[in-house]
GROMACS .gro file of C-alpha atoms in nm:
model
  291
    1UNK     CA    1  -2.119   0.762  -1.617
    2UNK     CA    2  -2.202   0.470  -1.367
    3UNK     CA    3  -1.933   0.235  -1.193
    4UNK     CA    4  -1.969  -0.037  -0.982
    5UNK     CA    5  -1.658  -0.099  -0.763
    6UNK     CA    6  -1.620  -0.439  -0.600
    7UNK     CA    7  -1.351  -0.515  -0.346
    8UNK     CA    8  -1.229  -0.709  -0.072
    9UNK     CA    9  -1.052  -0.462   0.130
   10UNK     CA   10  -1.228  -0.115   0.196
   11UNK     CA   11  -1.193   0.088   0.531
   12UNK     CA   12  -1.430   0.011   0.835
   13UNK     CA   13  -1.468   0.157   1.206
   14UNK     CA   14  -1.259  -0.104   1.308
   15UNK     CA   15  -1.008  -0.127   1.016
   16UNK     CA   16  -1.005   0.248   0.902
   17UNK     CA   17  -0.665   0.172   0.723
   18UNK     CA   18  -0.808  -0.140   0.501
   19UNK     CA   19  -0.817  -0.075   0.154
   20UNK     CA   20  -0.791   0.343   0.243
   21UNK     CA   21  -0.638   0.359  -0.143
   22UNK     CA   22  -0.941   0.187  -0.272
   23UNK     CA   23  -1.176   0.437  -0.118
   24UNK     CA   24  -0.935   0.739  -0.199
   25UNK     CA   25  -0.987   0.625  -0.585
   26UNK     CA   26  -1.370   0.605  -0.516
   27UNK     CA   27  -1.381   0.965  -0.356
   28UNK     CA   28  -1.163   1.087  -0.670
   29UNK     CA   29  -1.384   0.993  -0.917
   30UNK     CA   30  -1.697   1.098  -0.737
   31UNK     CA   31  -1.556   1.412  -0.719
   32UNK     CA   32  -1.525   1.424  -1.095
   33UNK     CA   33  -1.886   1.360  -1.108
   34UNK     CA   34  -1.862   0.951  -1.186
   35UNK     CA   35  -2.137   0.770  -1.012
   36UNK     CA   36  -1.978   0.493  -0.797
   37UNK     CA   37  -2.157   0.214  -0.607
   38UNK     CA   38  -1.929   0.025  -0.365
   39UNK     CA   39  -1.961  -0.358  -0.293
   40UNK     CA   40  -1.741  -0.435  -0.002
   41UNK     CA   41  -1.664  -0.738   0.167
   42UNK     CA   42  -1.438  -0.942   0.381
   43UNK     CA   43  -1.340  -1.271   0.256
   44UNK     CA   44  -1.035  -1.339   0.512
   45UNK     CA   45  -1.233  -1.548   0.755
   46UNK     CA   46  -1.532  -1.673   0.552
   47UNK     CA   47  -1.469  -1.743   0.167
   48UNK     CA   48  -1.836  -1.796   0.108
   49UNK     CA   49  -1.834  -1.406   0.110
   50UNK     CA   50  -1.738  -1.394  -0.267
   51UNK     CA   51  -2.033  -1.603  -0.364
   52UNK     CA   52  -2.262  -1.362  -0.146
   53UNK     CA   53  -2.067  -1.067  -0.326
   54UNK     CA   54  -2.140  -1.201  -0.657
   55UNK     CA   55  -2.500  -1.225  -0.624
   56UNK     CA   56  -2.507  -0.856  -0.500
   57UNK     CA   57  -2.335  -0.732  -0.782
   58UNK     CA   58  -2.560  -0.923  -1.013
   59UNK     CA   59  -2.837  -0.711  -0.903
   60UNK     CA   60  -2.663  -0.400  -0.854
   61UNK     CA   61  -2.526  -0.377  -1.184
   62UNK     CA   62  -2.857  -0.438  -1.359
   63UNK     CA   63  -3.056  -0.193  -1.094
   64UNK     CA   64  -2.814   0.086  -1.170
   65UNK     CA   65  -2.738  -0.028  -1.538
   66UNK     CA   66  -2.380  -0.009  -1.493
   67UNK     CA   67  -2.156   0.093  -1.751
   68UNK     CA   68  -1.845  -0.069  -1.588
   69UNK     CA   69  -1.718  -0.288  -1.275
   70UNK     CA   70  -1.426  -0.211  -1.133
   71UNK     CA   71  -1.276  -0.478  -0.943
   72UNK     CA   72  -0.960  -0.456  -0.691
   73UNK     CA   73  -0.772  -0.782  -0.633
   74UNK     CA   74  -0.787  -1.096  -0.841
   75UNK     CA   75  -0.997  -1.295  -0.651
   76UNK     CA   76  -1.241  -0.999  -0.655
   77UNK     CA   77  -1.204  -0.988  -1.026
   78UNK     CA   78  -1.356  -1.330  -1.056
   79UNK     CA   79  -1.674  -1.218  -0.857
   80UNK     CA   80  -1.686  -0.932  -1.091
   81UNK     CA   81  -1.671  -1.152  -1.422
   82UNK     CA   82  -1.954  -1.377  -1.278
   83UNK     CA   83  -2.186  -1.103  -1.433
   84UNK     CA   84  -2.224  -1.035  -1.787
   85UNK     CA   85  -2.401  -0.688  -1.828
   86UNK     CA   86  -2.090  -0.473  -1.765
   87UNK     CA   87  -1.772  -0.498  -1.933
   88UNK     CA   88  -1.489  -0.546  -1.617
   89UNK     CA   89  -1.178  -0.386  -1.505
   90UNK     CA   90  -0.945  -0.539  -1.256
   91UNK     CA   91  -0.663  -0.383  -1.064
   92UNK     CA   92  -0.409  -0.628  -0.959
   93UNK     CA   93  -0.248  -0.518  -0.631
   94UNK     CA   94   0.042  -0.747  -0.573
   95UNK     CA   95  -0.030  -1.056  -0.352
   96UNK     CA   96  -0.251  -1.165  -0.627
   97UNK     CA   97  -0.007  -1.204  -0.885
   98UNK     CA   98   0.186  -1.485  -0.757
   99UNK     CA   99   0.340  -1.397  -0.435
  100UNK     CA  100   0.022  -1.619  -0.286
  101UNK     CA  101   0.072  -1.904  -0.467
  102UNK     CA  102  -0.286  -2.069  -0.467
  103UNK     CA  103  -0.403  -1.713  -0.600
  104UNK     CA  104  -0.197  -1.694  -0.927
  105UNK     CA  105  -0.416  -1.933  -1.126
  106UNK     CA  106  -0.733  -1.745  -1.048
  107UNK     CA  107  -0.557  -1.418  -1.124
  108UNK     CA  108  -0.433  -1.523  -1.482
  109UNK     CA  109  -0.792  -1.646  -1.591
  110UNK     CA  110  -0.910  -1.323  -1.482
  111UNK     CA  111  -0.650  -1.110  -1.662
  112UNK     CA  112  -0.737  -1.268  -1.967
  113UNK     CA  113  -1.135  -1.245  -1.949
  114UNK     CA  114  -1.179  -0.927  -1.816
  115UNK     CA  115  -1.175  -0.619  -2.046
  116UNK     CA  116  -0.867  -0.439  -1.914
  117UNK     CA  117  -0.616  -0.581  -1.659
  118UNK     CA  118  -0.453  -0.302  -1.464
  119UNK     CA  119  -0.139  -0.347  -1.259
  120UNK     CA  120   0.020  -0.138  -0.969
  121UNK     CA  121   0.361  -0.220  -1.103
  122UNK     CA  122   0.533  -0.360  -1.398
  123UNK     CA  123   0.636  -0.680  -1.232
  124UNK     CA  124   0.282  -0.782  -1.169
  125UNK     CA  125   0.237  -0.741  -1.519
  126UNK     CA  126   0.509  -0.962  -1.621
  127UNK     CA  127   0.427  -1.240  -1.355
  128UNK     CA  128   0.095  -1.295  -1.538
  129UNK     CA  129   0.248  -1.272  -1.883
  130UNK     CA  130   0.100  -0.941  -1.968
  131UNK     CA  131   0.407  -0.696  -1.988
  132UNK     CA  132   0.227  -0.440  -2.209
  133UNK     CA  133  -0.083  -0.423  -1.983
  134UNK     CA  134  -0.112  -0.052  -1.828
  135UNK     CA  135   0.046   0.020  -1.509
  136UNK     CA  136  -0.139   0.251  -1.278
  137UNK     CA  137  -0.027   0.264  -0.892
  138UNK     CA  138  -0.278   0.426  -0.603
  139UNK     CA  139  -0.211   0.818  -0.605
  140UNK     CA  140  -0.069   0.986  -0.280
  141UNK     CA  141  -0.258   1.293  -0.150
  142UNK     CA  142   0.028   1.569  -0.177
  143UNK     CA  143  -0.156   1.815   0.013
  144UNK     CA  144  -0.239   1.593   0.302
  145UNK     CA  145   0.142   1.434   0.278
  146UNK     CA  146   0.362   1.737   0.263
  147UNK     CA  147   0.694   1.842   0.448
  148UNK     CA  148   0.639   2.024   0.800
  149UNK     CA  149   0.895   2.099   1.005
  150UNK     CA  150   1.056   1.797   1.180
  151UNK     CA  151   1.109   1.966   1.526
  152UNK     CA  152   0.730   2.092   1.540
  153UNK     CA  153   0.604   1.716   1.406
  154UNK     CA  154   0.797   1.593   1.732
  155UNK     CA  155   0.651   1.870   1.936
  156UNK     CA  156   0.285   1.788   1.850
  157UNK     CA  157   0.335   1.398   1.913
  158UNK     CA  158   0.520   1.448   2.233
  159UNK     CA  159   0.856   1.324   2.101
  160UNK     CA  160   1.211   1.385   2.191
  161UNK     CA  161   1.354   1.643   1.951
  162UNK     CA  162   1.700   1.492   1.964
  163UNK     CA  163   1.644   1.105   1.952
  164UNK     CA  164   1.623   0.952   1.579
  165UNK     CA  165   1.322   0.752   1.497
  166UNK     CA  166   1.246   0.472   1.215
  167UNK     CA  167   0.912   0.408   1.099
  168UNK     CA  168   0.774   0.070   1.051
  169UNK     CA  169   0.493   0.103   0.754
  170UNK     CA  170   0.284  -0.162   0.804
  171UNK     CA  171   0.033  -0.344   1.049
  172UNK     CA  172   0.286  -0.556   1.289
  173UNK     CA  173   0.019  -0.842   1.302
  174UNK     CA  174   0.057  -0.900   0.897
  175UNK     CA  175   0.305  -1.152   0.864
  176UNK     CA  176   0.409  -1.045   0.521
  177UNK     CA  177   0.524  -0.725   0.650
  178UNK     CA  178   0.805  -0.913   0.826
  179UNK     CA  179   0.824  -0.713   1.156
  180UNK     CA  180   1.055  -0.940   1.274
  181UNK     CA  181   1.331  -0.849   1.020
  182UNK     CA  182   1.224  -0.467   1.096
  183UNK     CA  183   1.297  -0.547   1.465
  184UNK     CA  184   1.641  -0.721   1.393
  185UNK     CA  185   1.765  -0.424   1.198
  186UNK     CA  186   1.655  -0.175   1.459
  187UNK     CA  187   1.855  -0.395   1.693
  188UNK     CA  188   2.144  -0.393   1.461
  189UNK     CA  189   2.129   0.003   1.409
  190UNK     CA  190   2.097   0.052   1.793
  191UNK     CA  191   2.453  -0.123   1.860
  192UNK     CA  192   2.553   0.219   1.705
  193UNK     CA  193   2.256   0.458   1.786
  194UNK     CA  194   2.120   0.316   2.117
  195UNK     CA  195   1.897   0.606   2.118
  196UNK     CA  196   1.750   0.495   1.803
  197UNK     CA  197   1.334   0.477   1.859
  198UNK     CA  198   1.105   0.224   1.637
  199UNK     CA  199   0.785   0.354   1.553
  200UNK     CA  200   0.463   0.189   1.398
  201UNK     CA  201   0.146   0.352   1.271
  202UNK     CA  202  -0.056   0.128   1.494
  203UNK     CA  203  -0.282   0.357   1.709
  204UNK     CA  204  -0.241   0.660   1.518
  205UNK     CA  205  -0.541   0.836   1.352
  206UNK     CA  206  -0.522   0.908   0.976
  207UNK     CA  207  -0.501   1.279   1.071
  208UNK     CA  208  -0.176   1.190   1.265
  209UNK     CA  209   0.004   0.986   0.986
  210UNK     CA  210   0.148   1.253   0.769
  211UNK     CA  211   0.259   1.417   1.137
  212UNK     CA  212   0.437   1.094   1.218
  213UNK     CA  213   0.598   1.063   0.867
  214UNK     CA  214   0.715   1.407   0.886
  215UNK     CA  215   0.869   1.320   1.252
  216UNK     CA  216   1.047   1.021   1.188
  217UNK     CA  217   1.394   1.002   1.035
  218UNK     CA  218   1.343   0.723   0.788
  219UNK     CA  219   1.082   0.472   0.704
  220UNK     CA  220   1.201   0.089   0.678
  221UNK     CA  221   1.026  -0.161   0.474
  222UNK     CA  222   1.115  -0.511   0.525
  223UNK     CA  223   0.774  -0.672   0.361
  224UNK     CA  224   0.821  -1.024   0.204
  225UNK     CA  225   0.579  -0.889  -0.093
  226UNK     CA  226   0.409  -0.556  -0.194
  227UNK     CA  227   0.266  -0.452  -0.505
  228UNK     CA  228   0.307  -0.046  -0.506
  229UNK     CA  229   0.306   0.068  -0.134
  230UNK     CA  230   0.164   0.410  -0.083
  231UNK     CA  231   0.327   0.436   0.238
  232UNK     CA  232   0.648   0.473   0.080
  233UNK     CA  233   0.510   0.771  -0.175
  234UNK     CA  234   0.369   0.915   0.108
  235UNK     CA  235   0.703   0.908   0.315
  236UNK     CA  236   0.874   1.033   0.028
  237UNK     CA  237   0.618   1.310  -0.030
  238UNK     CA  238   0.706   1.425   0.339
  239UNK     CA  239   1.056   1.437   0.212
  240UNK     CA  240   1.163   1.140   0.461
  241UNK     CA  241   1.406   0.903   0.308
  242UNK     CA  242   1.317   0.517   0.261
  243UNK     CA  243   1.525   0.219   0.319
  244UNK     CA  244   1.381  -0.101   0.182
  245UNK     CA  245   1.441  -0.456   0.065
  246UNK     CA  246   1.365  -0.485  -0.301
  247UNK     CA  247   1.006  -0.562  -0.286
  248UNK     CA  248   0.720  -0.428  -0.542
  249UNK     CA  249   0.774  -0.087  -0.721
  250UNK     CA  250   1.006   0.028  -0.435
  251UNK     CA  251   1.349   0.013  -0.621
  252UNK     CA  252   1.237   0.207  -0.908
  253UNK     CA  253   1.017   0.472  -0.692
  254UNK     CA  254   1.343   0.522  -0.478
  255UNK     CA  255   1.602   0.479  -0.713
  256UNK     CA  256   1.902   0.742  -0.670
  257UNK     CA  257   1.695   0.962  -0.423
  258UNK     CA  258   1.951   1.094  -0.159
  259UNK     CA  259   1.949   0.896   0.184
  260UNK     CA  260   1.735   0.638   0.046
  261UNK     CA  261   1.864   0.263  -0.007
  262UNK     CA  262   1.779  -0.060  -0.150
  263UNK     CA  263   1.929  -0.310   0.083
  264UNK     CA  264   1.980  -0.711   0.110
  265UNK     CA  265   1.709  -0.897   0.362
  266UNK     CA  266   1.994  -0.890   0.594
  267UNK     CA  267   1.966  -0.699   0.941
  268UNK     CA  268   2.299  -0.573   0.910
  269UNK     CA  269   2.270  -0.415   0.571
  270UNK     CA  270   1.936  -0.277   0.642
  271UNK     CA  271   2.081  -0.111   0.978
  272UNK     CA  272   2.363   0.060   0.768
  273UNK     CA  273   2.087   0.193   0.556
  274UNK     CA  274   1.911   0.337   0.822
  275UNK     CA  275   2.195   0.484   1.001
  276UNK     CA  276   2.298   0.648   0.664
  277UNK     CA  277   1.936   0.779   0.649
  278UNK     CA  278   1.931   0.923   1.000
  279UNK     CA  279   2.236   1.167   0.891
  280UNK     CA  280   2.077   1.254   0.552
  281UNK     CA  281   1.922   1.584   0.511
  282UNK     CA  282   1.578   1.608   0.381
  283UNK     CA  283   1.608   1.658   0.035
  284UNK     CA  284   1.347   1.807  -0.192
  285UNK     CA  285   1.395   1.549  -0.451
  286UNK     CA  286   1.225   1.322  -0.244
  287UNK     CA  287   0.868   1.496  -0.273
  288UNK     CA  288   0.965   1.583  -0.649
  289UNK     CA  289   0.974   1.193  -0.697
  290UNK     CA  290   0.640   1.131  -0.530
  291UNK     CA  291   0.491   1.403  -0.718
   0.00000   0.00000   0.00000
């Protein structure tokens, strides 16, 4: 079987974490013996990249006699539909289902023209009027993200063994991740725990990320929009509690888990969730949920 994956997010040397979940899917398919060609492009600064990708896709699909085109994100789904040789499956990842308003009409059209629309959470499917569409979120490498002793993790990172740490699971420069709300919540929590240390993943290698997730006491998500954030499931796989605003599939993923909480978009409420999580034990139920 030959598949062509077309995506506007894929890791590069400059941005090794960009679209890493897409690469993991590609690697997994290849490990199963599926032939996968990847057409990756960056349309953030130059929208003409979409047109160029469509021309490349048409050529690659013909040359490989592709059985299927798998597009990631609604705008990329439009690129995939520009060829008629192979059926198209499009995975909608979150912002493309209405959180970014101008993308929603394009995604709506793509969802109805492609052979199979796939969503990473049920809310996205409902937003595009397809409540019965399949929901398939990105998987977690539970071998890489596994519990290790917190003291050992902190020693490996050179951290203080006694201070509490809270993780911001996103890029600070991305406005949608709301680093400002995270910072405000941390300041509130520091009123009670002045030794609380905020941590970001920027600057850590991929190999270091599981160590960081084991070393922190809690992961705090404050995003304006998400689909099915893999970092939340990775945190749970390391038995690290999650406190989050109600976004994407996070409420369903962490529901009823010890030490975890959904809180309003209010710094004080989020801070209280963080403080409770700091005092919580590392419960194996978190990893069971991730698995």
